[in-house]
Amino acid sequence: MDYVDPARNLISFTTGTGAVFAESAPAQAVDAFRQAWERVAADHGVDADQVIRIEAYWQPAQWDERYLGRTFGDVELEYVFPRPDPGGWHTALDRAREVLDEVAAAD
């Protein structure tokens, strides 16, 4: 995934053919994965049953976890950063920026 501001949750959807489609949504949104998926599906004509893997900066919220289960079933899901409690976003975003800056500097 390319570096973006971690205030946006960069989410990628990989299909069984190896195609990767990425979108971002506000990291703090409880439906960030839904927002990203709806844009990918609309823009690229991808069906949920084609998706075998989802990767994201941030762990999905509980609402999105249920949405992902209903929409994609038992798809592989990976994320970089755990979702903080609602009051912990400022600290979590600062730490995520530090980590991503370190990764970018190492490239």
mmCIF file of N, CA and C in Angstrom:
data_model
loop_
_atom_site.group_PDB
_atom_site.id
_atom_site.type_symbol
_atom_site.label_atom_id
_atom_site.label_comp_id
_atom_site.label_asym_id
_atom_site.label_seq_id
_atom_site.Cartn_x
_atom_site.Cartn_y
_atom_site.Cartn_z
ATOM 1 N N MET A 1 0.843 -1.186 0.000
ATOM 2 C CA MET A 1 0.000 0.000 0.000
ATOM 3 C C MET A 1 0.882 1.241 0.000
ATOM 4 N N ASP A 2 0.460 2.254 -0.692
ATOM 5 C CA ASP A 2 1.181 3.514 -0.698
ATOM 6 C C ASP A 2 0.846 4.295 0.565
ATOM 7 N N TYR A 3 1.807 5.095 0.996
ATOM 8 C CA TYR A 3 1.630 5.898 2.193
ATOM 9 C C TYR A 3 0.598 6.996 1.952
ATOM 10 N N VAL A 4 -0.322 7.119 2.869
ATOM 11 C CA VAL A 4 -1.248 8.249 2.928
ATOM 12 C C VAL A 4 -1.356 8.650 4.383
ATOM 13 N N ASP A 5 -1.949 9.788 4.634
ATOM 14 C CA ASP A 5 -2.164 10.240 6.003
ATOM 15 C C ASP A 5 -3.005 9.194 6.737
ATOM 16 N N PRO A 6 -2.557 8.711 7.887
ATOM 17 C CA PRO A 6 -3.314 7.680 8.596
ATOM 18 C C PRO A 6 -4.651 8.162 9.153
ATOM 19 N N ALA A 7 -4.956 9.454 9.014
ATOM 20 C CA ALA A 7 -6.305 9.911 9.355
ATOM 21 C C ALA A 7 -7.308 9.364 8.340
ATOM 22 N N ARG A 8 -6.780 8.877 7.218
ATOM 23 C CA ARG A 8 -7.578 8.161 6.222
ATOM 24 C C ARG A 8 -7.204 6.687 6.326
ATOM 25 N N ASN A 9 -8.181 5.817 6.392
ATOM 26 C CA ASN A 9 -7.922 4.385 6.440
ATOM 27 C C ASN A 9 -7.807 3.886 5.006
ATOM 28 N N LEU A 10 -6.582 3.597 4.575
ATOM 29 C CA LEU A 10 -6.350 3.061 3.240
ATOM 30 C C LEU A 10 -6.702 1.577 3.272
ATOM 31 N N ILE A 11 -7.659 1.180 2.447
ATOM 32 C CA ILE A 11 -8.193 -0.181 2.465
ATOM 33 C C ILE A 11 -8.068 -0.765 1.064
ATOM 34 N N SER A 12 -7.469 -1.950 0.965
ATOM 35 C CA SER A 12 -7.345 -2.598 -0.342
ATOM 36 C C SER A 12 -8.100 -3.920 -0.344
ATOM 37 N N PHE A 13 -8.662 -4.214 -1.494
ATOM 38 C CA PHE A 13 -9.433 -5.430 -1.717
ATOM 39 C C PHE A 13 -8.741 -6.210 -2.829
ATOM 40 N N THR A 14 -8.308 -7.432 -2.535
ATOM 41 C CA THR A 14 -7.619 -8.268 -3.511
ATOM 42 C C THR A 14 -8.560 -9.363 -3.984
ATOM 43 N N THR A 15 -8.625 -9.540 -5.300
ATOM 44 C CA THR A 15 -9.493 -10.577 -5.867
ATOM 45 C C THR A 15 -8.701 -11.863 -6.089
ATOM 46 N N GLY A 16 -9.416 -12.919 -6.397
ATOM 47 C CA GLY A 16 -8.785 -14.202 -6.669
ATOM 48 C C GLY A 16 -7.869 -14.183 -7.879
ATOM 49 N N THR A 17 -8.046 -13.224 -8.764
ATOM 50 C CA THR A 17 -7.170 -13.098 -9.937
ATOM 51 C C THR A 17 -5.918 -12.282 -9.633
ATOM 52 N N GLY A 18 -5.823 -11.748 -8.410
ATOM 53 C CA GLY A 18 -4.669 -10.943 -8.020
ATOM 54 C C GLY A 18 -4.838 -9.454 -8.226
ATOM 55 N N ALA A 19 -5.971 -9.041 -8.769
ATOM 56 C CA ALA A 19 -6.225 -7.605 -8.931
ATOM 57 C C ALA A 19 -6.428 -6.968 -7.559
ATOM 58 N N VAL A 20 -5.878 -5.784 -7.384
ATOM 59 C CA VAL A 20 -5.990 -5.066 -6.113
ATOM 60 C C VAL A 20 -6.657 -3.720 -6.372
ATOM 61 N N PHE A 21 -7.684 -3.440 -5.595
ATOM 62 C CA PHE A 21 -8.417 -2.182 -5.692
ATOM 63 C C PHE A 21 -8.362 -1.516 -4.328
ATOM 64 N N ALA A 22 -7.938 -0.256 -4.278
ATOM 65 C CA ALA A 22 -7.785 0.444 -3.004
ATOM 66 C C ALA A 22 -8.598 1.727 -2.984
ATOM 67 N N GLU A 23 -9.127 2.017 -1.828
ATOM 68 C CA GLU A 23 -9.848 3.261 -1.552
ATOM 69 C C GLU A 23 -9.538 3.639 -0.115
ATOM 70 N N SER A 24 -9.803 4.878 0.223
ATOM 71 C CA SER A 24 -9.637 5.293 1.610
ATOM 72 C C SER A 24 -10.933 5.901 2.113
ATOM 73 N N ALA A 25 -11.043 5.929 3.429
ATOM 74 C CA ALA A 25 -12.197 6.513 4.108
ATOM 75 C C ALA A 25 -11.694 7.071 5.430
ATOM 76 N N PRO A 26 -12.443 7.958 6.057
ATOM 77 C CA PRO A 26 -11.991 8.503 7.337
ATOM 78 C C PRO A 26 -11.704 7.381 8.341
ATOM 79 N N ALA A 27 -10.530 7.414 8.937
ATOM 80 C CA ALA A 27 -10.116 6.345 9.848
ATOM 81 C C ALA A 27 -11.075 6.172 11.016
ATOM 82 N N GLN A 28 -11.638 7.265 11.498
ATOM 83 C CA GLN A 28 -12.496 7.176 12.672
ATOM 84 C C GLN A 28 -13.927 6.745 12.349
ATOM 85 N N ALA A 29 -14.271 6.661 11.081
ATOM 86 C CA ALA A 29 -15.634 6.276 10.698
ATOM 87 C C ALA A 29 -15.892 4.822 11.082
ATOM 88 N N VAL A 30 -17.049 4.564 11.671
ATOM 89 C CA VAL A 30 -17.391 3.186 12.045
ATOM 90 C C VAL A 30 -17.716 2.347 10.816
ATOM 91 N N ASP A 31 -17.948 3.006 9.674
ATOM 92 C CA ASP A 31 -18.267 2.294 8.435
ATOM 93 C C ASP A 31 -17.238 2.572 7.338
ATOM 94 N N ALA A 32 -15.987 2.758 7.713
ATOM 95 C CA ALA A 32 -14.941 3.064 6.734
ATOM 96 C C ALA A 32 -14.805 1.960 5.686
ATOM 97 N N PHE A 33 -14.875 0.704 6.112
ATOM 98 C CA PHE A 33 -14.738 -0.405 5.169
ATOM 99 C C PHE A 33 -15.921 -0.432 4.201
ATOM 100 N N ARG A 34 -17.109 -0.152 4.701
ATOM 101 C CA ARG A 34 -18.287 -0.104 3.829
ATOM 102 C C ARG A 34 -18.122 1.008 2.800
ATOM 103 N N GLN A 35 -17.697 2.193 3.265
ATOM 104 C CA GLN A 35 -17.509 3.317 2.347
ATOM 105 C C GLN A 35 -16.518 2.965 1.242
ATOM 106 N N ALA A 36 -15.381 2.398 1.638
ATOM 107 C CA ALA A 36 -14.350 2.051 0.658
ATOM 108 C C ALA A 36 -14.854 0.981 -0.308
ATOM 109 N N TRP A 37 -15.514 -0.051 0.215
ATOM 110 C CA TRP A 37 -15.997 -1.122 -0.641
ATOM 111 C C TRP A 37 -17.048 -0.622 -1.630
ATOM 112 N N GLU A 38 -17.961 0.200 -1.189
ATOM 113 C CA GLU A 38 -19.000 0.680 -2.100
ATOM 114 C C GLU A 38 -18.401 1.476 -3.258
ATOM 115 N N ARG A 39 -17.338 2.252 -2.998
ATOM 116 C CA ARG A 39 -16.670 2.983 -4.078
ATOM 117 C C ARG A 39 -15.949 2.023 -5.027
ATOM 118 N N VAL A 40 -15.250 1.028 -4.464
ATOM 119 C CA VAL A 40 -14.550 0.055 -5.310
ATOM 120 C C VAL A 40 -15.542 -0.700 -6.183
ATOM 121 N N ALA A 41 -16.615 -1.191 -5.576
ATOM 122 C CA ALA A 41 -17.606 -1.965 -6.332
ATOM 123 C C ALA A 41 -18.230 -1.120 -7.441
ATOM 124 N N ALA A 42 -18.567 0.118 -7.126
ATOM 125 C CA ALA A 42 -19.199 0.993 -8.118
ATOM 126 C C ALA A 42 -18.230 1.401 -9.228
ATOM 127 N N ASP A 43 -16.997 1.715 -8.857
ATOM 128 C CA ASP A 43 -16.031 2.211 -9.840
ATOM 129 C C ASP A 43 -15.433 1.117 -10.721
ATOM 130 N N HIS A 44 -15.340 -0.113 -10.179
ATOM 131 C CA HIS A 44 -14.617 -1.169 -10.889
ATOM 132 C C HIS A 44 -15.465 -2.393 -11.222
ATOM 133 N N GLY A 45 -16.712 -2.415 -10.786
ATOM 134 C CA GLY A 45 -17.584 -3.540 -11.099
ATOM 135 C C GLY A 45 -17.174 -4.847 -10.451
ATOM 136 N N VAL A 46 -16.519 -4.776 -9.313
ATOM 137 C CA VAL A 46 -16.068 -5.967 -8.601
ATOM 138 C C VAL A 46 -17.202 -6.467 -7.710
ATOM 139 N N ASP A 47 -17.375 -7.785 -7.651
ATOM 140 C CA ASP A 47 -18.364 -8.390 -6.759
ATOM 141 C C ASP A 47 -17.684 -8.872 -5.489
ATOM 142 N N ALA A 48 -18.402 -8.849 -4.379
ATOM 143 C CA ALA A 48 -17.845 -9.252 -3.088
ATOM 144 C C ALA A 48 -17.318 -10.680 -3.107
ATOM 145 N N ASP A 49 -17.965 -11.569 -3.856
ATOM 146 C CA ASP A 49 -17.513 -12.965 -3.863
ATOM 147 C C ASP A 49 -16.197 -13.156 -4.614
ATOM 148 N N GLN A 50 -15.703 -12.118 -5.281
ATOM 149 C CA GLN A 50 -14.400 -12.169 -5.947
ATOM 150 C C GLN A 50 -13.258 -11.828 -4.989
ATOM 151 N N VAL A 51 -13.571 -11.199 -3.861
ATOM 152 C CA VAL A 51 -12.552 -10.712 -2.931
ATOM 153 C C VAL A 51 -12.081 -11.853 -2.032
ATOM 154 N N ILE A 52 -10.742 -12.027 -1.967
ATOM 155 C CA ILE A 52 -10.170 -13.073 -1.118
ATOM 156 C C ILE A 52 -9.356 -12.498 0.041
ATOM 157 N N ARG A 53 -9.040 -11.205 -0.033
ATOM 158 C CA ARG A 53 -8.195 -10.601 1.004
ATOM 159 C C ARG A 53 -8.508 -9.113 1.098
ATOM 160 N N ILE A 54 -8.508 -8.615 2.341
ATOM 161 C CA ILE A 54 -8.692 -7.187 2.601
ATOM 162 C C ILE A 54 -7.555 -6.744 3.515
ATOM 163 N N GLU A 55 -6.905 -5.648 3.153
ATOM 164 C CA GLU A 55 -5.837 -5.080 3.971
ATOM 165 C C GLU A 55 -6.167 -3.623 4.258
ATOM 166 N N ALA A 56 -5.790 -3.161 5.439
ATOM 167 C CA ALA A 56 -6.108 -1.786 5.824
ATOM 168 C C ALA A 56 -5.081 -1.260 6.815
ATOM 169 N N TYR A 57 -5.052 0.058 6.922
ATOM 170 C CA TYR A 57 -4.248 0.669 7.979
ATOM 171 C C TYR A 57 -4.835 0.347 9.349
ATOM 172 N N TRP A 58 -6.154 0.520 9.485
ATOM 173 C CA TRP A 58 -6.793 0.445 10.799
ATOM 174 C C TRP A 58 -7.724 -0.753 10.925
ATOM 175 N N GLN A 59 -7.752 -1.310 12.103
ATOM 176 C CA GLN A 59 -8.691 -2.378 12.455
ATOM 177 C C GLN A 59 -10.120 -1.868 12.266
ATOM 178 N N PRO A 60 -11.000 -2.698 11.747
ATOM 179 C CA PRO A 60 -12.385 -2.236 11.581
ATOM 180 C C PRO A 60 -13.088 -2.045 12.920
ATOM 181 N N ALA A 61 -14.030 -1.109 12.931
ATOM 182 C CA ALA A 61 -14.911 -0.934 14.090
ATOM 183 C C ALA A 61 -15.852 -2.136 14.150
ATOM 184 N N GLN A 62 -16.531 -2.307 15.272
ATOM 185 C CA GLN A 62 -17.454 -3.436 15.420
ATOM 186 C C GLN A 62 -18.521 -3.423 14.335
ATOM 187 N N TRP A 63 -19.050 -2.247 14.006
ATOM 188 C CA TRP A 63 -20.066 -2.165 12.957
ATOM 189 C C TRP A 63 -19.511 -2.709 11.651
ATOM 190 N N ASP A 64 -18.294 -2.270 11.300
ATOM 191 C CA ASP A 64 -17.676 -2.728 10.061
ATOM 192 C C ASP A 64 -17.337 -4.216 10.109
ATOM 193 N N GLU A 65 -16.953 -4.737 11.274
ATOM 194 C CA GLU A 65 -16.683 -6.175 11.381
ATOM 195 C C GLU A 65 -17.921 -6.977 10.996
ATOM 196 N N ARG A 66 -19.073 -6.556 11.479
ATOM 197 C CA ARG A 66 -20.321 -7.239 11.115
ATOM 198 C C ARG A 66 -20.606 -7.077 9.620
ATOM 199 N N TYR A 67 -20.391 -5.878 9.111
ATOM 200 C CA TYR A 67 -20.596 -5.626 7.681
ATOM 201 C C TYR A 67 -19.686 -6.525 6.833
ATOM 202 N N LEU A 68 -18.420 -6.611 7.204
ATOM 203 C CA LEU A 68 -17.483 -7.440 6.450
ATOM 204 C C LEU A 68 -17.909 -8.903 6.465
ATOM 205 N N GLY A 69 -18.354 -9.383 7.621
ATOM 206 C CA GLY A 69 -18.816 -10.766 7.717
ATOM 207 C C GLY A 69 -20.008 -11.041 6.820
ATOM 208 N N ARG A 70 -20.967 -10.115 6.820
ATOM 209 C CA ARG A 70 -22.159 -10.277 5.976
ATOM 210 C C ARG A 70 -21.824 -10.158 4.492
ATOM 211 N N THR A 71 -20.903 -9.278 4.164
ATOM 212 C CA THR A 71 -20.613 -8.984 2.764
ATOM 213 C C THR A 71 -19.610 -9.952 2.143
ATOM 214 N N PHE A 72 -18.566 -10.295 2.892
ATOM 215 C CA PHE A 72 -17.469 -11.086 2.332
ATOM 216 C C PHE A 72 -17.328 -12.473 2.942
ATOM 217 N N GLY A 73 -18.064 -12.768 3.992
ATOM 218 C CA GLY A 73 -17.918 -14.071 4.641
ATOM 219 C C GLY A 73 -16.572 -14.177 5.336
ATOM 220 N N ASP A 74 -15.931 -15.301 5.172
ATOM 221 C CA ASP A 74 -14.680 -15.590 5.876
ATOM 222 C C ASP A 74 -13.469 -15.190 5.038
ATOM 223 N N VAL A 75 -13.379 -13.917 4.686
ATOM 224 C CA VAL A 75 -12.270 -13.420 3.876
ATOM 225 C C VAL A 75 -11.074 -13.113 4.784
ATOM 226 N N GLU A 76 -9.872 -13.228 4.237
ATOM 227 C CA GLU A 76 -8.665 -12.896 4.992
ATOM 228 C C GLU A 76 -8.616 -11.384 5.212
ATOM 229 N N LEU A 77 -8.388 -10.968 6.461
ATOM 230 C CA LEU A 77 -8.343 -9.552 6.816
ATOM 231 C C LEU A 77 -7.074 -9.264 7.594
ATOM 232 N N GLU A 78 -6.330 -8.258 7.148
ATOM 233 C CA GLU A 78 -5.141 -7.815 7.866
ATOM 234 C C GLU A 78 -5.180 -6.305 8.009
ATOM 235 N N TYR A 79 -4.675 -5.821 9.129
ATOM 236 C CA TYR A 79 -4.574 -4.382 9.355
ATOM 237 C C TYR A 79 -3.280 -4.107 10.094
ATOM 238 N N VAL A 80 -2.814 -2.875 9.999
ATOM 239 C CA VAL A 80 -1.539 -2.490 10.591
ATOM 240 C C VAL A 80 -1.713 -2.017 12.029
ATOM 241 N N PHE A 81 -2.721 -1.178 12.267
ATOM 242 C CA PHE A 81 -2.879 -0.538 13.567
ATOM 243 C C PHE A 81 -4.175 -0.976 14.240
ATOM 244 N N PRO A 82 -4.112 -1.284 15.541
ATOM 245 C CA PRO A 82 -5.350 -1.600 16.263
ATOM 246 C C PRO A 82 -6.204 -0.345 16.414
ATOM 247 N N ARG A 83 -7.497 -0.540 16.389
ATOM 248 C CA ARG A 83 -8.426 0.584 16.531
ATOM 249 C C ARG A 83 -8.412 1.058 17.988
ATOM 250 N N PRO A 84 -8.157 2.345 18.220
ATOM 251 C CA PRO A 84 -8.135 2.841 19.601
ATOM 252 C C PRO A 84 -9.549 3.051 20.140
ATOM 253 N N ASP A 85 -9.632 3.230 21.442
ATOM 254 C CA ASP A 85 -10.897 3.652 22.040
ATOM 255 C C ASP A 85 -11.238 5.031 21.481
ATOM 256 N N PRO A 86 -12.505 5.426 21.496
ATOM 257 C CA PRO A 86 -12.898 6.708 20.898
ATOM 258 C C PRO A 86 -12.062 7.901 21.370
ATOM 259 N N GLY A 87 -11.655 7.930 22.621
ATOM 260 C CA GLY A 87 -10.870 9.048 23.125
ATOM 261 C C GLY A 87 -9.387 8.958 22.824
ATOM 262 N N GLY A 88 -8.944 7.882 22.188
ATOM 263 C CA GLY A 88 -7.520 7.671 21.964
ATOM 264 C C GLY A 88 -7.035 7.918 20.553
ATOM 265 N N TRP A 89 -7.878 8.498 19.717
ATOM 266 C CA TRP A 89 -7.495 8.681 18.319
ATOM 267 C C TRP A 89 -6.317 9.630 18.127
ATOM 268 N N HIS A 90 -6.261 10.714 18.877
ATOM 269 C CA HIS A 90 -5.169 11.681 18.693
ATOM 270 C C HIS A 90 -3.815 10.994 18.889
ATOM 271 N N THR A 91 -3.672 10.275 19.978
ATOM 272 C CA THR A 91 -2.424 9.574 20.271
ATOM 273 C C THR A 91 -2.150 8.489 19.239
ATOM 274 N N ALA A 92 -3.177 7.736 18.876
ATOM 275 C CA ALA A 92 -3.010 6.650 17.902
ATOM 276 C C ALA A 92 -2.587 7.193 16.537
ATOM 277 N N LEU A 93 -3.176 8.293 16.112
ATOM 278 C CA LEU A 93 -2.810 8.883 14.824
ATOM 279 C C LEU A 93 -1.378 9.408 14.837
ATOM 280 N N ASP A 94 -0.973 10.027 15.943
ATOM 281 C CA ASP A 94 0.411 10.499 16.051
ATOM 282 C C ASP A 94 1.387 9.332 15.937
ATOM 283 N N ARG A 95 1.091 8.246 16.638
ATOM 284 C CA ARG A 95 1.965 7.068 16.601
ATOM 285 C C ARG A 95 1.974 6.442 15.203
ATOM 286 N N ALA A 96 0.823 6.368 14.569
ATOM 287 C CA ALA A 96 0.754 5.807 13.215
ATOM 288 C C ALA A 96 1.585 6.642 12.242
ATOM 289 N N ARG A 97 1.522 7.962 12.367
ATOM 290 C CA ARG A 97 2.331 8.831 11.496
ATOM 291 C C ARG A 97 3.819 8.556 11.696
ATOM 292 N N GLU A 98 4.226 8.386 12.956
ATOM 293 C CA GLU A 98 5.630 8.086 13.243
ATOM 294 C C GLU A 98 6.052 6.785 12.571
ATOM 295 N N VAL A 99 5.240 5.757 12.715
ATOM 296 C CA VAL A 99 5.558 4.449 12.131
ATOM 297 C C VAL A 99 5.630 4.545 10.611
ATOM 298 N N LEU A 100 4.647 5.178 10.004
ATOM 299 C CA LEU A 100 4.628 5.284 8.545
ATOM 300 C C LEU A 100 5.774 6.144 8.020
ATOM 301 N N ASP A 101 6.142 7.187 8.764
ATOM 302 C CA ASP A 101 7.293 8.003 8.371
ATOM 303 C C ASP A 101 8.581 7.182 8.419
ATOM 304 N N GLU A 102 8.718 6.325 9.444
ATOM 305 C CA GLU A 102 9.895 5.460 9.554
ATOM 306 C C GLU A 102 9.961 4.487 8.381
ATOM 307 N N VAL A 103 8.827 3.918 8.024
ATOM 308 C CA VAL A 103 8.777 2.980 6.899
ATOM 309 C C VAL A 103 9.134 3.696 5.599
ATOM 310 N N ALA A 104 8.578 4.885 5.397
ATOM 311 C CA ALA A 104 8.860 5.643 4.177
ATOM 312 C C ALA A 104 10.340 6.022 4.097
ATOM 313 N N ALA A 105 10.937 6.370 5.231
ATOM 314 C CA ALA A 105 12.348 6.755 5.251
ATOM 315 C C ALA A 105 13.254 5.562 4.953
ATOM 316 N N ALA A 106 12.814 4.364 5.311
ATOM 317 C CA ALA A 106 13.617 3.163 5.086
ATOM 318 C C ALA A 106 13.610 2.728 3.621
ATOM 319 N N ASP A 107 12.613 3.181 2.874
ATOM 320 C CA ASP A 107 12.516 2.783 1.447
ATOM 321 C C ASP A 107 13.517 3.478 0.618
#
